[in-house]
Amino acid sequence: MNAPDEIIRREIAERGVLSFARFMELALYCPNSGYYEMKKDSPGRRGDFYTSVSAGELFGQLLAFQFAGWLGEVNSLNLQPLGAAKRSEDGATLNLIEAGAHDGQLARDILTWLQSARPKLFGQIEYCIVEPSARRREWQNETLKNFAPRVHWFADLENMSRVTRHSSLCGIIFSNELLDAMPVHRFGWDAAKKLWFEWGVALEGEKFVWAKIQTPDAKPRTPDPALGDVLPDGYTIETCPAAENWWREAATILERGKLMAIDYGLINDELFSPGRMRGTLRAYFRHHATDDLLANVGEQDLTAHVNFSAIQSVGEACGLKTEAFSTQVQFLTKIVEKIFKNPELFGEWGAKQTRQFQTLTHPEHLGRAFRVLTQSR
Ligand SMILES: C[S@@+](CC[C@H](N)C(=O)[O-])C[C@H]1O[C@@H](n2cnc3c(N)ncnc32)[C@H](O)[C@@H]1O
């Protein structure tokens, strides 16, 4: 088994300065030894970061309540909802597709709620998990063993289309903290030359160090060309073609339904702001943000804010309609307003649910930094 830092060293020796995106890809996803292969407990109190799922089962239950409503809409369009075992002639299916399911906890919270609160719908849906890591698929399988016949796993969206022999799908494709875990390119602004250069990774002795790639393959788009006159030297920004490509692929296979991402992220105007001189790329090691992005390779999480303007444009270019873009507080509060109007449709709401809701919506915690983009076809 090769540790990610060994592979990175070898690639630098063979090719020279490596893009940060490649460094991040290997550090996080190197088969059997990358961060996401080794850290089963990463989200949650014991790990390096805390997600909405670690706040308790309410997050999954609220999503399930919302999904049940959306799936009802798709259903009423005369598309036959069918499970894997019985597909219609024209190949239409009704699916709940979660991408990047970590240890399967969110899927378990969603399916548990649907099973008890919407048994009829539960009997109709097919839950698909798109997860590239074979090891993670095993963990998810273990968590979801009680739902075995309802859940299907795919390594990527293309594999899902191929295996199910459906080039298009009806239902909901969603993710929580997927796009922020995709490899980013890192750029710096050269104010004298009025040019972006890319930050890559080189070796100095045994240590990984930052090195400039003067002629990057792709550069960031500055939303307003006049910004080039005022951007300070060294202004740093990330781009994530992997996230944009993923969204494009998901949008393309979605025949009818919703595509939704929950993630911490920003829009263009917020990305270019004096307070973000150093960009949004962060490393988390044992629950603490660390400055050294190139240290602890494979041991620390690397993540950057999602550029939601870019993601939204990609979806719209694929013909999707943007239904809503809001903070997690706004998104979850709307769901809870619906629940409070018809409490019998949700189930128990007591002190525990209120506590979890406060954690999920606290502006200084998960509430404001997290955004929700929903697009539809
Ligand atoms: C930060 S974790 C997600 C956290 C989890 N959704 C939750 O709510 O607790 C990122 C997940 O995305 C997966 N992943 C990475 N790239 C992916 C891709 N291209 N498609 C689907 N999943 C991916 C990782 O293996 C990991 O399971």
Short mmCIF file of N, CA and C in Angstrom, two decimals, residues 218-375:
data_model
loop_
_atom_site.label_atom_id
_atom_site.label_comp_id
_atom_site.label_asym_id
_atom_site.label_seq_id
_atom_site.Cartn_x
_atom_site.Cartn_y
_atom_site.Cartn_z
N ALA A 218 -6.00 26.28 -16.96
CA ALA A 218 -7.24 27.07 -16.92
C ALA A 218 -7.11 28.09 -15.81
N LYS A 219 -7.66 29.28 -16.02
CA LYS A 219 -7.53 30.32 -15.00
C LYS A 219 -8.91 30.69 -14.47
N PRO A 220 -8.97 31.32 -13.29
CA PRO A 220 -10.28 31.74 -12.78
C PRO A 220 -10.86 32.86 -13.64
N ARG A 221 -12.18 32.91 -13.66
CA ARG A 221 -12.82 34.03 -14.34
C ARG A 221 -13.11 35.09 -13.27
N THR A 222 -12.65 36.30 -13.51
CA THR A 222 -12.96 37.38 -12.57
C THR A 222 -14.32 37.93 -12.99
N PRO A 223 -15.28 38.02 -12.06
CA PRO A 223 -16.65 38.39 -12.46
C PRO A 223 -16.73 39.73 -13.17
N ASP A 224 -15.88 40.68 -12.76
CA ASP A 224 -15.88 41.99 -13.39
C ASP A 224 -14.44 42.30 -13.80
N PRO A 225 -14.18 42.53 -15.11
CA PRO A 225 -12.79 42.75 -15.54
C PRO A 225 -12.12 43.91 -14.80
N ALA A 226 -12.91 44.89 -14.36
CA ALA A 226 -12.33 46.04 -13.65
C ALA A 226 -11.72 45.64 -12.31
N LEU A 227 -12.10 44.47 -11.82
CA LEU A 227 -11.58 43.98 -10.55
C LEU A 227 -10.06 43.83 -10.62
N GLY A 228 -9.57 43.52 -11.82
CA GLY A 228 -8.13 43.33 -12.02
C GLY A 228 -7.33 44.56 -11.62
N ASP A 229 -7.94 45.76 -11.70
CA ASP A 229 -7.22 46.99 -11.36
C ASP A 229 -7.08 47.19 -9.86
N VAL A 230 -7.93 46.51 -9.10
CA VAL A 230 -7.92 46.77 -7.65
C VAL A 230 -7.52 45.56 -6.81
N LEU A 231 -7.46 44.38 -7.42
CA LEU A 231 -7.11 43.19 -6.63
C LEU A 231 -5.70 43.33 -6.09
N PRO A 232 -5.49 43.14 -4.79
CA PRO A 232 -4.14 43.25 -4.25
C PRO A 232 -3.25 42.10 -4.71
N ASP A 233 -1.95 42.39 -4.76
CA ASP A 233 -0.99 41.36 -5.17
C ASP A 233 -1.11 40.15 -4.23
N GLY A 234 -1.14 38.97 -4.82
CA GLY A 234 -1.18 37.75 -4.00
C GLY A 234 -2.59 37.30 -3.65
N TYR A 235 -3.60 38.08 -4.07
CA TYR A 235 -4.99 37.68 -3.76
C TYR A 235 -5.19 36.23 -4.22
N THR A 236 -5.77 35.44 -3.34
CA THR A 236 -5.83 34.00 -3.60
C THR A 236 -7.27 33.55 -3.78
N ILE A 237 -7.44 32.64 -4.73
CA ILE A 237 -8.79 32.14 -4.99
C ILE A 237 -8.68 30.70 -5.49
N GLU A 238 -9.75 29.94 -5.28
CA GLU A 238 -9.74 28.56 -5.76
C GLU A 238 -10.80 28.39 -6.84
N THR A 239 -10.58 27.43 -7.73
CA THR A 239 -11.63 27.01 -8.66
C THR A 239 -11.78 25.51 -8.52
N CYS A 240 -12.97 25.02 -8.83
CA CYS A 240 -13.19 23.58 -8.66
C CYS A 240 -13.88 22.99 -9.90
N PRO A 241 -13.09 22.78 -10.97
CA PRO A 241 -13.70 22.18 -12.17
C PRO A 241 -14.33 20.82 -11.86
N ALA A 242 -13.78 20.09 -10.87
CA ALA A 242 -14.35 18.76 -10.55
C ALA A 242 -15.81 18.90 -10.08
N ALA A 243 -16.07 19.93 -9.25
CA ALA A 243 -17.44 20.12 -8.76
C ALA A 243 -18.36 20.55 -9.91
N GLU A 244 -17.85 21.45 -10.77
CA GLU A 244 -18.67 21.91 -11.90
C GLU A 244 -18.98 20.74 -12.84
N ASN A 245 -17.97 19.90 -13.10
CA ASN A 245 -18.19 18.76 -14.00
C ASN A 245 -19.19 17.77 -13.40
N TRP A 246 -19.07 17.59 -12.06
CA TRP A 246 -19.98 16.67 -11.40
C TRP A 246 -21.42 17.17 -11.52
N TRP A 247 -21.60 18.48 -11.28
CA TRP A 247 -22.94 19.08 -11.34
C TRP A 247 -23.51 18.96 -12.76
N ARG A 248 -22.63 19.18 -13.74
CA ARG A 248 -23.06 19.10 -15.15
C ARG A 248 -23.57 17.70 -15.47
N GLU A 249 -22.81 16.70 -15.00
CA GLU A 249 -23.18 15.32 -15.26
C GLU A 249 -24.51 14.98 -14.57
N ALA A 250 -24.65 15.43 -13.33
CA ALA A 250 -25.89 15.15 -12.59
C ALA A 250 -27.07 15.84 -13.29
N ALA A 251 -26.86 17.10 -13.70
CA ALA A 251 -27.94 17.85 -14.36
C ALA A 251 -28.34 17.15 -15.66
N THR A 252 -27.36 16.61 -16.35
CA THR A 252 -27.62 16.00 -17.65
C THR A 252 -28.46 14.73 -17.51
N ILE A 253 -28.20 13.94 -16.45
CA ILE A 253 -28.97 12.69 -16.33
C ILE A 253 -30.33 12.90 -15.68
N LEU A 254 -30.55 14.08 -15.10
CA LEU A 254 -31.83 14.32 -14.42
C LEU A 254 -32.90 14.66 -15.46
N GLU A 255 -33.80 13.71 -15.67
CA GLU A 255 -34.86 13.97 -16.66
C GLU A 255 -35.96 14.83 -16.06
N ARG A 256 -36.34 14.50 -14.81
CA ARG A 256 -37.37 15.29 -14.13
C ARG A 256 -37.15 15.18 -12.63
N GLY A 257 -37.17 16.31 -11.97
CA GLY A 257 -36.98 16.27 -10.51
C GLY A 257 -36.06 17.38 -10.05
N LYS A 258 -35.34 17.11 -8.97
CA LYS A 258 -34.51 18.18 -8.37
C LYS A 258 -33.06 17.74 -8.22
N LEU A 259 -32.22 18.73 -8.29
CA LEU A 259 -30.79 18.53 -8.02
C LEU A 259 -30.46 19.51 -6.89
N MET A 260 -29.97 18.98 -5.78
CA MET A 260 -29.79 19.84 -4.61
C MET A 260 -28.43 19.62 -3.95
N ALA A 261 -27.79 20.71 -3.58
CA ALA A 261 -26.51 20.60 -2.85
C ALA A 261 -26.60 21.43 -1.58
N ILE A 262 -26.17 20.82 -0.48
CA ILE A 262 -26.04 21.55 0.78
C ILE A 262 -24.54 21.58 1.07
N ASP A 263 -24.03 22.77 1.26
CA ASP A 263 -22.59 22.88 1.42
C ASP A 263 -22.24 24.25 1.94
N TYR A 264 -21.05 24.40 2.54
CA TYR A 264 -20.68 25.76 2.84
C TYR A 264 -20.04 26.34 1.60
N GLY A 265 -20.50 27.54 1.29
CA GLY A 265 -20.05 28.12 0.04
C GLY A 265 -20.45 29.57 -0.06
N LEU A 266 -20.06 30.17 -1.19
CA LEU A 266 -20.25 31.60 -1.39
C LEU A 266 -20.66 31.85 -2.83
N ILE A 267 -21.16 33.06 -3.07
CA ILE A 267 -21.38 33.47 -4.46
C ILE A 267 -20.20 34.34 -4.89
N ASN A 268 -20.12 34.59 -6.20
CA ASN A 268 -18.95 35.30 -6.74
C ASN A 268 -18.58 36.56 -5.96
N ASP A 269 -19.60 37.40 -5.68
CA ASP A 269 -19.31 38.68 -5.02
C ASP A 269 -18.68 38.48 -3.65
N GLU A 270 -19.06 37.39 -2.99
CA GLU A 270 -18.50 37.14 -1.67
C GLU A 270 -17.09 36.56 -1.77
N LEU A 271 -16.85 35.80 -2.84
CA LEU A 271 -15.52 35.20 -3.00
C LEU A 271 -14.46 36.27 -3.22
N PHE A 272 -14.87 37.30 -3.99
CA PHE A 272 -13.93 38.40 -4.22
C PHE A 272 -14.23 39.51 -3.20
N SER A 273 -13.66 39.37 -2.02
CA SER A 273 -13.90 40.40 -1.02
C SER A 273 -12.60 40.61 -0.24
N PRO A 274 -12.37 41.84 0.24
CA PRO A 274 -11.09 42.14 0.88
C PRO A 274 -10.78 41.21 2.05
N GLY A 275 -11.83 40.68 2.67
CA GLY A 275 -11.63 39.79 3.82
C GLY A 275 -11.13 38.41 3.43
N ARG A 276 -11.11 38.12 2.14
CA ARG A 276 -10.73 36.76 1.72
C ARG A 276 -9.44 36.74 0.92
N MET A 277 -8.53 37.54 1.34
CA MET A 277 -7.24 37.68 0.67
C MET A 277 -6.55 36.32 0.45
N ARG A 278 -6.71 35.41 1.40
CA ARG A 278 -5.98 34.14 1.34
C ARG A 278 -6.83 32.99 0.81
N GLY A 279 -8.00 33.31 0.25
CA GLY A 279 -8.85 32.26 -0.30
C GLY A 279 -9.61 31.51 0.79
N THR A 280 -10.23 30.40 0.42
CA THR A 280 -11.09 29.70 1.39
C THR A 280 -10.59 28.28 1.71
N LEU A 281 -9.48 27.90 1.10
CA LEU A 281 -8.97 26.55 1.33
C LEU A 281 -8.55 26.39 2.80
N ARG A 282 -8.99 25.29 3.42
CA ARG A 282 -8.68 25.06 4.83
C ARG A 282 -8.27 23.61 5.04
N ALA A 283 -7.44 23.41 6.06
CA ALA A 283 -7.11 22.05 6.48
C ALA A 283 -7.63 21.87 7.90
N TYR A 284 -8.18 20.69 8.19
CA TYR A 284 -8.65 20.37 9.54
C TYR A 284 -7.96 19.12 10.01
N PHE A 285 -7.31 19.25 11.15
CA PHE A 285 -6.59 18.13 11.73
C PHE A 285 -7.08 17.98 13.17
N ARG A 286 -7.69 16.85 13.45
CA ARG A 286 -8.23 16.59 14.79
C ARG A 286 -9.05 17.76 15.32
N HIS A 287 -10.03 18.18 14.55
CA HIS A 287 -10.99 19.22 14.96
C HIS A 287 -10.45 20.64 14.93
N HIS A 288 -9.20 20.82 14.55
CA HIS A 288 -8.67 22.19 14.53
C HIS A 288 -8.29 22.59 13.12
N ALA A 289 -8.61 23.83 12.78
CA ALA A 289 -8.16 24.35 11.49
C ALA A 289 -6.66 24.56 11.59
N THR A 290 -5.93 24.11 10.59
CA THR A 290 -4.48 24.37 10.62
C THR A 290 -4.10 25.15 9.37
N ASP A 291 -3.03 25.94 9.49
CA ASP A 291 -2.62 26.78 8.37
C ASP A 291 -1.83 26.01 7.33
N ASP A 292 -1.19 24.93 7.78
CA ASP A 292 -0.30 24.24 6.86
C ASP A 292 -1.06 23.22 6.01
N LEU A 293 -1.44 23.68 4.82
CA LEU A 293 -2.27 22.85 3.94
C LEU A 293 -1.51 21.67 3.37
N LEU A 294 -0.17 21.77 3.41
CA LEU A 294 0.63 20.72 2.78
C LEU A 294 1.19 19.71 3.79
N ALA A 295 0.80 19.90 5.06
CA ALA A 295 1.32 18.98 6.11
C ALA A 295 0.36 17.81 6.31
N ASN A 296 0.77 16.85 7.10
CA ASN A 296 -0.09 15.71 7.51
C ASN A 296 -0.82 15.09 6.32
N VAL A 297 -0.12 14.85 5.24
CA VAL A 297 -0.78 14.40 4.00
C VAL A 297 -1.53 13.08 4.24
N GLY A 298 -2.81 13.08 3.90
CA GLY A 298 -3.62 11.88 4.10
C GLY A 298 -4.18 11.78 5.52
N GLU A 299 -3.70 12.65 6.40
CA GLU A 299 -4.13 12.61 7.80
C GLU A 299 -5.09 13.74 8.12
N GLN A 300 -5.08 14.78 7.29
CA GLN A 300 -5.93 15.93 7.58
C GLN A 300 -6.90 16.16 6.42
N ASP A 301 -8.05 16.74 6.79
CA ASP A 301 -9.05 17.03 5.79
C ASP A 301 -8.68 18.32 5.07
N LEU A 302 -8.93 18.36 3.78
CA LEU A 302 -8.72 19.58 2.99
C LEU A 302 -10.05 19.94 2.36
N THR A 303 -10.41 21.20 2.43
CA THR A 303 -11.73 21.58 1.93
C THR A 303 -11.75 23.07 1.55
N ALA A 304 -12.56 23.40 0.57
CA ALA A 304 -12.68 24.81 0.17
C ALA A 304 -14.15 25.14 -0.03
N HIS A 305 -14.49 26.42 0.16
CA HIS A 305 -15.88 26.85 -0.05
C HIS A 305 -16.29 26.59 -1.50
N VAL A 306 -17.54 26.21 -1.66
CA VAL A 306 -18.09 25.99 -3.00
C VAL A 306 -18.42 27.34 -3.63
N ASN A 307 -18.07 27.50 -4.89
CA ASN A 307 -18.50 28.71 -5.61
C ASN A 307 -19.89 28.43 -6.18
N PHE A 308 -20.91 28.84 -5.44
CA PHE A 308 -22.28 28.52 -5.86
C PHE A 308 -22.70 29.25 -7.13
N SER A 309 -22.07 30.40 -7.41
CA SER A 309 -22.42 31.09 -8.67
C SER A 309 -22.03 30.21 -9.85
N ALA A 310 -20.83 29.61 -9.74
CA ALA A 310 -20.35 28.75 -10.84
C ALA A 310 -21.25 27.53 -10.98
N ILE A 311 -21.60 26.93 -9.85
CA ILE A 311 -22.42 25.70 -9.88
C ILE A 311 -23.81 26.03 -10.46
N GLN A 312 -24.37 27.15 -10.00
CA GLN A 312 -25.70 27.54 -10.49
C GLN A 312 -25.69 27.75 -12.01
N SER A 313 -24.63 28.42 -12.50
CA SER A 313 -24.55 28.67 -13.95
C SER A 313 -24.46 27.37 -14.73
N VAL A 314 -23.69 26.42 -14.20
CA VAL A 314 -23.55 25.13 -14.90
C VAL A 314 -24.92 24.47 -15.03
N GLY A 315 -25.67 24.44 -13.93
CA GLY A 315 -27.00 23.81 -13.96
C GLY A 315 -27.91 24.51 -14.95
N GLU A 316 -27.89 25.84 -14.93
CA GLU A 316 -28.77 26.59 -15.84
C GLU A 316 -28.38 26.36 -17.29
N ALA A 317 -27.06 26.25 -17.54
CA ALA A 317 -26.61 25.98 -18.91
C ALA A 317 -27.09 24.60 -19.37
N CYS A 318 -27.36 23.71 -18.44
CA CYS A 318 -27.87 22.38 -18.79
C CYS A 318 -29.40 22.37 -18.84
N GLY A 319 -30.01 23.53 -18.71
CA GLY A 319 -31.46 23.62 -18.83
C GLY A 319 -32.22 23.50 -17.53
N LEU A 320 -31.50 23.47 -16.40
CA LEU A 320 -32.21 23.40 -15.12
C LEU A 320 -32.68 24.79 -14.71
N LYS A 321 -33.76 24.79 -13.92
CA LYS A 321 -34.27 26.05 -13.39
C LYS A 321 -33.81 26.17 -11.95
N THR A 322 -33.30 27.35 -11.57
CA THR A 322 -32.91 27.53 -10.18
C THR A 322 -34.16 27.82 -9.37
N GLU A 323 -34.46 26.92 -8.44
CA GLU A 323 -35.67 27.09 -7.63
C GLU A 323 -35.39 27.91 -6.40
N ALA A 324 -34.26 27.65 -5.77
CA ALA A 324 -33.95 28.39 -4.54
C ALA A 324 -32.47 28.31 -4.24
N PHE A 325 -31.98 29.41 -3.69
CA PHE A 325 -30.62 29.41 -3.15
C PHE A 325 -30.71 30.17 -1.84
N SER A 326 -30.45 29.48 -0.73
CA SER A 326 -30.65 30.14 0.56
C SER A 326 -29.63 29.61 1.56
N THR A 327 -29.66 30.18 2.74
CA THR A 327 -28.83 29.64 3.81
C THR A 327 -29.53 28.39 4.36
N GLN A 328 -28.77 27.59 5.09
CA GLN A 328 -29.38 26.40 5.70
C GLN A 328 -30.49 26.81 6.68
N VAL A 329 -30.30 27.93 7.39
CA VAL A 329 -31.35 28.40 8.31
C VAL A 329 -32.65 28.60 7.55
N GLN A 330 -32.57 29.35 6.43
CA GLN A 330 -33.80 29.65 5.68
C GLN A 330 -34.44 28.37 5.15
N PHE A 331 -33.59 27.49 4.62
CA PHE A 331 -34.09 26.25 4.02
C PHE A 331 -34.80 25.39 5.07
N LEU A 332 -34.14 25.17 6.21
CA LEU A 332 -34.74 24.29 7.23
C LEU A 332 -35.93 24.95 7.90
N THR A 333 -35.87 26.28 8.08
CA THR A 333 -36.99 26.97 8.72
C THR A 333 -38.26 26.84 7.88
N LYS A 334 -38.11 26.92 6.56
CA LYS A 334 -39.29 26.76 5.68
C LYS A 334 -39.91 25.38 5.86
N ILE A 335 -39.04 24.37 5.99
CA ILE A 335 -39.55 23.01 6.17
C ILE A 335 -40.30 22.91 7.50
N VAL A 336 -39.70 23.48 8.53
CA VAL A 336 -40.31 23.38 9.86
C VAL A 336 -41.63 24.16 9.91
N GLU A 337 -41.71 25.26 9.16
CA GLU A 337 -42.99 26.00 9.11
C GLU A 337 -44.09 25.10 8.56
N LYS A 338 -43.74 24.34 7.51
CA LYS A 338 -44.73 23.41 6.93
C LYS A 338 -45.12 22.35 7.95
N ILE A 339 -44.12 21.87 8.69
CA ILE A 339 -44.39 20.82 9.69
C ILE A 339 -45.31 21.37 10.78
N PHE A 340 -45.04 22.59 11.24
CA PHE A 340 -45.84 23.14 12.33
C PHE A 340 -47.28 23.40 11.91
N LYS A 341 -47.49 23.58 10.59
CA LYS A 341 -48.88 23.76 10.12
C LYS A 341 -49.65 22.44 10.18
N ASN A 342 -48.93 21.33 9.93
CA ASN A 342 -49.56 20.00 9.95
C ASN A 342 -48.69 19.03 10.73
N PRO A 343 -48.62 19.19 12.06
CA PRO A 343 -47.67 18.39 12.85
C PRO A 343 -47.87 16.88 12.69
N GLU A 344 -49.08 16.46 12.40
CA GLU A 344 -49.35 15.01 12.30
C GLU A 344 -48.60 14.41 11.10
N LEU A 345 -48.17 15.25 10.15
CA LEU A 345 -47.48 14.72 8.97
C LEU A 345 -46.01 14.42 9.25
N PHE A 346 -45.51 14.88 10.40
CA PHE A 346 -44.08 14.71 10.66
C PHE A 346 -43.78 13.65 11.71
N GLY A 347 -44.47 13.73 12.82
CA GLY A 347 -44.15 12.84 13.94
C GLY A 347 -43.72 13.66 15.14
N GLU A 348 -43.05 13.02 16.07
CA GLU A 348 -42.75 13.67 17.34
C GLU A 348 -41.85 14.90 17.17
N TRP A 349 -42.22 15.99 17.87
CA TRP A 349 -41.35 17.16 17.95
C TRP A 349 -41.29 17.60 19.41
N GLY A 350 -40.21 17.30 20.08
CA GLY A 350 -40.08 17.65 21.49
C GLY A 350 -38.80 18.42 21.73
N ALA A 351 -38.33 18.37 22.97
CA ALA A 351 -37.14 19.15 23.36
C ALA A 351 -35.90 18.71 22.56
N LYS A 352 -35.81 17.40 22.29
CA LYS A 352 -34.64 16.90 21.56
C LYS A 352 -34.59 17.49 20.14
N GLN A 353 -35.76 17.48 19.48
CA GLN A 353 -35.81 18.02 18.12
C GLN A 353 -35.50 19.52 18.13
N THR A 354 -36.04 20.22 19.13
CA THR A 354 -35.79 21.67 19.20
C THR A 354 -34.29 21.93 19.38
N ARG A 355 -33.65 21.14 20.23
CA ARG A 355 -32.22 21.31 20.48
C ARG A 355 -31.41 21.08 19.19
N GLN A 356 -31.77 20.02 18.50
CA GLN A 356 -31.04 19.72 17.25
C GLN A 356 -31.28 20.81 16.20
N PHE A 357 -32.52 21.30 16.16
CA PHE A 357 -32.85 22.35 15.19
C PHE A 357 -32.02 23.61 15.47
N GLN A 358 -31.84 23.91 16.76
CA GLN A 358 -31.04 25.09 17.12
C GLN A 358 -29.59 24.92 16.66
N THR A 359 -29.07 23.72 16.81
CA THR A 359 -27.69 23.48 16.36
C THR A 359 -27.59 23.63 14.84
N LEU A 360 -28.58 23.09 14.14
CA LEU A 360 -28.55 23.12 12.67
C LEU A 360 -28.70 24.53 12.10
N THR A 361 -29.33 25.41 12.89
CA THR A 361 -29.65 26.73 12.33
C THR A 361 -28.89 27.86 13.03
N HIS A 362 -28.07 27.53 14.02
CA HIS A 362 -27.35 28.59 14.73
C HIS A 362 -26.44 29.34 13.74
N PRO A 363 -26.61 30.68 13.66
CA PRO A 363 -25.86 31.42 12.64
C PRO A 363 -24.34 31.29 12.76
N GLU A 364 -23.86 31.07 13.98
CA GLU A 364 -22.40 30.97 14.10
C GLU A 364 -21.92 29.53 13.99
N HIS A 365 -22.86 28.64 13.80
CA HIS A 365 -22.47 27.23 13.72
C HIS A 365 -22.73 26.75 12.30
N LEU A 366 -23.80 25.98 12.12
CA LEU A 366 -24.03 25.42 10.78
C LEU A 366 -25.01 26.26 9.95
N GLY A 367 -25.72 27.15 10.63
CA GLY A 367 -26.85 27.83 9.98
C GLY A 367 -26.52 28.74 8.82
N ARG A 368 -25.56 29.66 9.01
CA ARG A 368 -25.38 30.68 7.98
C ARG A 368 -24.32 30.32 6.95
N ALA A 369 -23.27 29.63 7.41
CA ALA A 369 -22.18 29.29 6.49
C ALA A 369 -22.65 28.29 5.43
N PHE A 370 -23.62 27.48 5.82
CA PHE A 370 -24.11 26.47 4.88
C PHE A 370 -25.21 27.05 4.00
N ARG A 371 -25.11 26.72 2.73
CA ARG A 371 -26.09 27.21 1.76
C ARG A 371 -26.73 26.02 1.07
N VAL A 372 -27.91 26.25 0.54
CA VAL A 372 -28.62 25.17 -0.14
C VAL A 372 -29.02 25.66 -1.53
N LEU A 373 -28.56 24.96 -2.54
CA LEU A 373 -28.95 25.29 -3.92
C LEU A 373 -29.86 24.18 -4.43
N THR A 374 -31.04 24.57 -4.89
CA THR A 374 -31.96 23.59 -5.47
C THR A 374 -32.29 24.02 -6.89
N GLN A 375 -32.04 23.11 -7.82
CA GLN A 375 -32.42 23.36 -9.21
C GLN A 375 -33.36 22.24 -9.66
#
